Amino acid sequence: YIPMRNDQDLALRLRKAGKSYKQIEKELSIPRSTLVGWFSHMAWSQKLKLDLTKKANYANHNKFRAYVKQRQAMWEAWREEAREQARREFPNLVKDPLFLAGIMLYWGEGDSKLQNGQVRLSNIHPDLIRIFTKFLVSPCGFPLEKLKAQMILYPDLDARVCQKFWSQASGIPPAQFMKTQIIKGRHPTKRLTNGVFQVNCRSRQLKEKIAIWIDLFQKQFPH
């Protein structure tokens, strides 16, 4: 006759087989606090706990690395889709003088760092800003209401006057202006009439496309 084992005997066997408290709790419906009370004072159980923790940390690390790799592949595919779309659009867009003006302005004056996802251009000439803003809205199709603007002013310039000036020049409402940056230098009264104005839109997709358009445009004029 073989006597029936009680829960503690079964839990002990499972623990010695390398099972975690969570696994034993699930299998035998014994509260984890009870299991800790039975086995936490045993040196071999403490060592098993450390081993299981190391394995779990290693598994989680590998899962995280796989997740990061998957996300990187997804975003790269998304960026490549934007680049391919730019290649398809270029033959028709290149016929538009506003498009040509926009990519030439960005080629010469724009932020070229792809990684920051910012399409931005700074200048002191209102007509240049006006043309570039129109380029972003059409043909690029970026919504005017999502454009951001920033003024860079010397301390002696009236921010309200400058804001009105640049809002009229760019077509960007004052509500979309970011905090004005004040130039701090050795010449606090040096004037640029209305300061420097920056047009900014956050779009990695558009930035990828502009980079392709500039590349395709310059290839039309080989050495």
mmCIF file of C-alpha atoms in Angstrom:
data_model
loop_
_atom_site.group_PDB
_atom_site.id
_atom_site.type_symbol
_atom_site.label_atom_id
_atom_site.label_comp_id
_atom_site.label_asym_id
_atom_site.label_seq_id
_atom_site.Cartn_x
_atom_site.Cartn_y
_atom_site.Cartn_z
ATOM 1 C CA TYR A 1 0.000 0.000 0.000
ATOM 2 C CA ILE A 2 1.446 3.340 -1.049
ATOM 3 C CA PRO A 3 0.169 6.258 1.011
ATOM 4 C CA MET A 4 -1.071 9.343 -0.813
ATOM 5 C CA ARG A 5 1.365 12.231 -0.837
ATOM 6 C CA ASN A 6 0.241 15.500 0.685
ATOM 7 C CA ASP A 7 0.548 18.827 -1.057
ATOM 8 C CA GLN A 8 3.878 19.622 0.559
ATOM 9 C CA ASP A 9 5.425 16.384 -0.714
ATOM 10 C CA LEU A 10 4.174 17.084 -4.240
ATOM 11 C CA ALA A 11 5.383 20.682 -4.077
ATOM 12 C CA LEU A 12 8.794 19.520 -2.858
ATOM 13 C CA ARG A 13 9.137 17.115 -5.776
ATOM 14 C CA LEU A 14 8.178 19.822 -8.263
ATOM 15 C CA ARG A 15 10.543 22.310 -6.655
ATOM 16 C CA LYS A 16 13.436 19.855 -6.806
ATOM 17 C CA ALA A 17 12.535 19.241 -10.458
ATOM 18 C CA GLY A 18 13.318 22.905 -11.093
ATOM 19 C CA LYS A 19 9.833 24.361 -11.092
ATOM 20 C CA SER A 20 9.283 27.976 -10.106
ATOM 21 C CA TYR A 21 6.896 29.044 -7.353
ATOM 22 C CA LYS A 22 4.593 30.406 -10.045
ATOM 23 C CA GLN A 23 4.498 27.047 -11.860
ATOM 24 C CA ILE A 24 3.878 25.090 -8.665
ATOM 25 C CA GLU A 25 1.159 27.504 -7.584
ATOM 26 C CA LYS A 26 -0.580 27.055 -10.914
ATOM 27 C CA GLU A 27 -0.269 23.272 -10.895
ATOM 28 C CA LEU A 28 -1.197 22.561 -7.271
ATOM 29 C CA SER A 29 -3.219 25.677 -6.360
ATOM 30 C CA ILE A 30 -0.962 26.313 -3.379
ATOM 31 C CA PRO A 31 -0.486 30.014 -2.535
ATOM 32 C CA ARG A 32 2.950 31.357 -3.318
ATOM 33 C CA SER A 33 3.322 32.666 0.230
ATOM 34 C CA THR A 34 2.920 29.095 1.495
ATOM 35 C CA LEU A 35 5.544 27.787 -0.912
ATOM 36 C CA VAL A 36 7.984 30.490 0.157
ATOM 37 C CA GLY A 37 7.423 29.507 3.788
ATOM 38 C CA TRP A 38 8.147 25.839 3.020
ATOM 39 C CA PHE A 39 11.253 26.251 0.877
ATOM 40 C CA SER A 40 12.856 29.669 1.351
ATOM 41 C CA HIS A 41 15.060 28.436 4.229
ATOM 42 C CA MET A 42 16.513 25.618 2.070
ATOM 43 C CA ALA A 43 19.852 26.514 0.453
ATOM 44 C CA TRP A 44 19.202 24.432 -2.668
ATOM 45 C CA SER A 45 15.857 26.202 -3.182
ATOM 46 C CA GLN A 46 17.521 29.603 -2.873
ATOM 47 C CA LYS A 47 20.104 28.582 -5.484
ATOM 48 C CA LEU A 48 17.319 27.357 -7.750
ATOM 49 C CA LYS A 49 15.588 30.731 -7.358
ATOM 50 C CA LEU A 50 18.754 32.536 -8.463
ATOM 51 C CA ASP A 51 19.171 30.203 -11.444
ATOM 52 C CA LEU A 52 15.548 30.680 -12.510
ATOM 53 C CA THR A 53 15.892 34.463 -12.177
ATOM 54 C CA LYS A 54 18.997 34.463 -14.381
ATOM 55 C CA LYS A 55 17.223 32.367 -17.002
ATOM 56 C CA ALA A 56 14.167 34.627 -16.918
ATOM 57 C CA ASN A 57 16.329 37.744 -17.259
ATOM 58 C CA TYR A 58 18.186 36.205 -20.192
ATOM 59 C CA ALA A 59 14.934 35.211 -21.879
ATOM 60 C CA ASN A 60 13.462 38.677 -21.335
ATOM 61 C CA HIS A 61 16.616 40.274 -22.729
ATOM 62 C CA ASN A 62 16.388 38.142 -25.861
ATOM 63 C CA LYS A 63 12.688 38.954 -26.229
ATOM 64 C CA PHE A 64 13.451 42.658 -25.921
ATOM 65 C CA ARG A 65 16.226 42.445 -28.507
ATOM 66 C CA ALA A 66 13.906 40.599 -30.880
ATOM 67 C CA TYR A 67 11.216 43.235 -30.297
ATOM 68 C CA VAL A 68 13.656 46.080 -30.998
ATOM 69 C CA LYS A 69 14.877 44.342 -34.140
ATOM 70 C CA GLN A 70 11.308 43.823 -35.315
ATOM 71 C CA ARG A 71 10.459 47.497 -34.687
ATOM 72 C CA GLN A 72 13.568 48.634 -36.551
ATOM 73 C CA ALA A 73 12.657 46.463 -39.528
ATOM 74 C CA MET A 74 9.085 47.809 -39.481
ATOM 75 C CA TRP A 75 10.229 51.454 -39.439
ATOM 76 C CA GLU A 76 12.816 50.848 -42.139
ATOM 77 C CA ALA A 77 10.136 49.281 -44.336
ATOM 78 C CA TRP A 78 7.923 52.326 -43.660
ATOM 79 C CA ARG A 79 10.755 54.706 -44.614
ATOM 80 C CA GLU A 80 11.549 52.717 -47.746
ATOM 81 C CA GLU A 81 7.894 52.922 -48.734
ATOM 82 C CA ALA A 82 8.145 56.730 -48.442
ATOM 83 C CA ARG A 83 11.301 56.753 -50.569
ATOM 84 C CA GLU A 84 9.681 54.583 -53.221
ATOM 85 C CA GLN A 85 6.627 56.846 -53.266
ATOM 86 C CA ALA A 86 8.937 59.840 -53.793
ATOM 87 C CA ARG A 87 10.525 58.126 -56.801
ATOM 88 C CA ARG A 88 7.109 57.473 -58.328
ATOM 89 C CA GLU A 89 5.933 61.046 -57.737
ATOM 90 C CA PHE A 90 9.042 62.805 -59.021
ATOM 91 C CA PRO A 91 8.399 62.677 -62.817
ATOM 92 C CA ASN A 92 5.145 64.630 -62.418
ATOM 93 C CA LEU A 93 6.243 66.903 -59.588
ATOM 94 C CA VAL A 94 9.371 68.048 -61.383
ATOM 95 C CA LYS A 95 7.149 69.859 -63.884
ATOM 96 C CA ASP A 96 5.853 72.138 -61.106
ATOM 97 C CA PRO A 97 7.914 75.361 -60.602
ATOM 98 C CA LEU A 98 6.833 75.533 -56.943
ATOM 99 C CA PHE A 99 8.130 72.018 -56.373
ATOM 100 C CA LEU A 100 11.475 72.857 -57.978
ATOM 101 C CA ALA A 101 11.757 76.047 -55.942
ATOM 102 C CA GLY A 102 10.985 74.170 -52.725
ATOM 103 C CA ILE A 103 13.534 71.400 -53.122
ATOM 104 C CA MET A 104 16.200 73.883 -54.233
ATOM 105 C CA LEU A 105 15.535 76.015 -51.154
ATOM 106 C CA TYR A 106 15.670 73.003 -48.878
ATOM 107 C CA TRP A 107 18.814 71.696 -50.542
ATOM 108 C CA GLY A 108 20.546 74.981 -49.825
ATOM 109 C CA GLU A 109 18.977 76.079 -46.519
ATOM 110 C CA GLY A 110 17.187 73.136 -44.912
ATOM 111 C CA ASP A 111 18.015 70.754 -42.086
ATOM 112 C CA SER A 112 19.559 67.711 -43.771
ATOM 113 C CA LYS A 113 19.796 65.340 -40.784
ATOM 114 C CA LEU A 114 17.305 62.568 -41.523
ATOM 115 C CA GLN A 115 17.294 61.014 -38.065
ATOM 116 C CA ASN A 116 15.637 63.946 -36.292
ATOM 117 C CA GLY A 117 12.521 63.729 -38.488
ATOM 118 C CA GLN A 118 12.296 67.519 -38.702
ATOM 119 C CA VAL A 119 11.678 69.311 -41.989
ATOM 120 C CA ARG A 120 12.797 72.817 -41.098
ATOM 121 C CA LEU A 121 14.254 75.841 -42.794
ATOM 122 C CA SER A 122 15.395 79.170 -41.348
ATOM 123 C CA ASN A 123 15.823 82.451 -43.191
ATOM 124 C CA ILE A 124 15.467 86.225 -42.925
ATOM 125 C CA HIS A 125 13.725 86.779 -46.280
ATOM 126 C CA PRO A 126 9.893 86.764 -46.105
ATOM 127 C CA ASP A 127 9.386 85.862 -49.773
ATOM 128 C CA LEU A 128 11.659 82.856 -49.429
ATOM 129 C CA ILE A 129 9.715 81.745 -46.336
ATOM 130 C CA ARG A 130 6.420 82.287 -48.156
ATOM 131 C CA ILE A 131 7.506 80.112 -51.105
ATOM 132 C CA PHE A 132 8.837 77.362 -48.871
ATOM 133 C CA THR A 133 5.641 77.268 -46.801
ATOM 134 C CA LYS A 134 3.576 76.963 -49.980
ATOM 135 C CA PHE A 135 5.874 74.142 -51.095
ATOM 136 C CA LEU A 136 5.191 72.225 -47.880
ATOM 137 C CA VAL A 137 1.434 72.642 -48.155
ATOM 138 C CA SER A 138 1.315 72.026 -51.904
ATOM 139 C CA PRO A 139 2.777 69.957 -53.555
ATOM 140 C CA CYS A 140 4.041 68.152 -50.433
ATOM 141 C CA GLY A 141 0.538 68.017 -48.974
ATOM 142 C CA PHE A 142 1.519 68.806 -45.391
ATOM 143 C CA PRO A 143 -1.445 70.405 -43.527
ATOM 144 C CA LEU A 144 -0.949 74.094 -42.822
ATOM 145 C CA GLU A 145 -2.514 73.679 -39.382
ATOM 146 C CA LYS A 146 0.253 71.247 -38.388
ATOM 147 C CA LEU A 147 3.127 73.525 -39.353
ATOM 148 C CA LYS A 148 5.129 75.086 -36.553
ATOM 149 C CA ALA A 149 7.050 78.357 -36.628
ATOM 150 C CA GLN A 150 9.710 79.959 -34.487
ATOM 151 C CA MET A 151 11.235 83.422 -34.407
ATOM 152 C CA ILE A 152 14.854 84.074 -33.492
ATOM 153 C CA LEU A 153 15.146 87.697 -32.379
ATOM 154 C CA TYR A 154 17.570 90.173 -30.886
ATOM 155 C CA PRO A 155 16.402 91.659 -27.563
ATOM 156 C CA ASP A 156 15.679 95.097 -29.071
ATOM 157 C CA LEU A 157 13.080 93.757 -31.520
ATOM 158 C CA ASP A 158 9.373 93.876 -30.685
ATOM 159 C CA ALA A 159 8.195 90.258 -30.641
ATOM 160 C CA ARG A 160 4.541 91.181 -31.301
ATOM 161 C CA VAL A 161 5.434 93.248 -34.356
ATOM 162 C CA CYS A 162 7.714 90.508 -35.678
ATOM 163 C CA GLN A 163 5.107 87.825 -35.073
ATOM 164 C CA LYS A 164 2.513 89.747 -37.064
ATOM 165 C CA PHE A 165 5.039 90.280 -39.867
ATOM 166 C CA TRP A 166 6.063 86.620 -40.120
ATOM 167 C CA SER A 167 2.530 85.302 -39.754
ATOM 168 C CA GLN A 168 1.445 87.400 -42.731
ATOM 169 C CA ALA A 169 4.518 86.405 -44.733
ATOM 170 C CA SER A 170 4.263 82.668 -44.079
ATOM 171 C CA GLY A 171 0.517 82.203 -43.696
ATOM 172 C CA ILE A 172 1.131 80.361 -40.414
ATOM 173 C CA PRO A 173 -1.240 81.531 -37.628
ATOM 174 C CA PRO A 174 0.377 83.005 -34.486
ATOM 175 C CA ALA A 175 -1.134 80.178 -32.410
ATOM 176 C CA GLN A 176 1.277 77.787 -34.149
ATOM 177 C CA PHE A 177 4.366 79.805 -33.224
ATOM 178 C CA MET A 178 6.709 78.137 -30.746
ATOM 179 C CA LYS A 179 8.500 80.030 -27.986
ATOM 180 C CA THR A 180 10.645 82.837 -29.403
ATOM 181 C CA GLN A 181 14.370 82.354 -29.124
ATOM 182 C CA ILE A 182 16.303 85.454 -28.079
ATOM 183 C CA ILE A 183 19.807 85.863 -29.467
ATOM 184 C CA LYS A 184 22.338 86.348 -26.701
ATOM 185 C CA GLY A 185 25.626 87.686 -27.970
ATOM 186 C CA ARG A 186 28.061 90.553 -27.791
ATOM 187 C CA HIS A 187 25.794 92.710 -29.969
ATOM 188 C CA PRO A 188 22.356 92.709 -28.274
ATOM 189 C CA THR A 189 21.083 95.554 -30.489
ATOM 190 C CA LYS A 190 22.195 94.185 -33.841
ATOM 191 C CA ARG A 191 19.122 94.330 -36.045
ATOM 192 C CA LEU A 192 17.826 91.927 -38.683
ATOM 193 C CA THR A 193 14.679 94.054 -39.122
ATOM 194 C CA ASN A 194 12.358 91.161 -38.226
ATOM 195 C CA GLY A 195 14.838 88.582 -36.993
ATOM 196 C CA VAL A 196 15.193 85.054 -38.304
ATOM 197 C CA PHE A 197 12.154 82.899 -39.018
ATOM 198 C CA GLN A 198 12.028 79.115 -38.974
ATOM 199 C CA VAL A 199 9.360 76.940 -40.580
ATOM 200 C CA ASN A 200 9.152 73.500 -39.003
ATOM 201 C CA CYS A 201 7.117 70.363 -39.580
ATOM 202 C CA ARG A 202 7.690 67.038 -37.903
ATOM 203 C CA SER A 203 7.549 64.344 -40.565
ATOM 204 C CA ARG A 204 10.236 61.716 -41.091
ATOM 205 C CA GLN A 205 8.257 60.462 -44.069
ATOM 206 C CA LEU A 206 8.350 63.851 -45.810
ATOM 207 C CA LYS A 207 12.013 64.297 -44.970
ATOM 208 C CA GLU A 208 12.840 60.948 -46.585
ATOM 209 C CA LYS A 209 10.907 62.018 -49.672
ATOM 210 C CA ILE A 210 12.621 65.410 -49.926
ATOM 211 C CA ALA A 211 16.027 63.712 -49.697
ATOM 212 C CA ILE A 212 15.086 61.431 -52.610
ATOM 213 C CA TRP A 213 13.714 64.353 -54.640
ATOM 214 C CA ILE A 214 16.910 66.352 -54.179
ATOM 215 C CA ASP A 215 18.982 63.344 -55.190
ATOM 216 C CA LEU A 216 16.882 62.705 -58.302
ATOM 217 C CA PHE A 217 16.975 66.387 -59.237
ATOM 218 C CA GLN A 218 20.747 66.699 -59.083
ATOM 219 C CA LYS A 219 21.148 63.514 -61.135
ATOM 220 C CA GLN A 220 19.484 65.340 -63.998
ATOM 221 C CA PHE A 221 22.672 67.396 -64.276
ATOM 222 C CA PRO A 222 25.556 64.887 -64.468
ATOM 223 C CA HIS A 223 29.158 65.994 -64.308
#
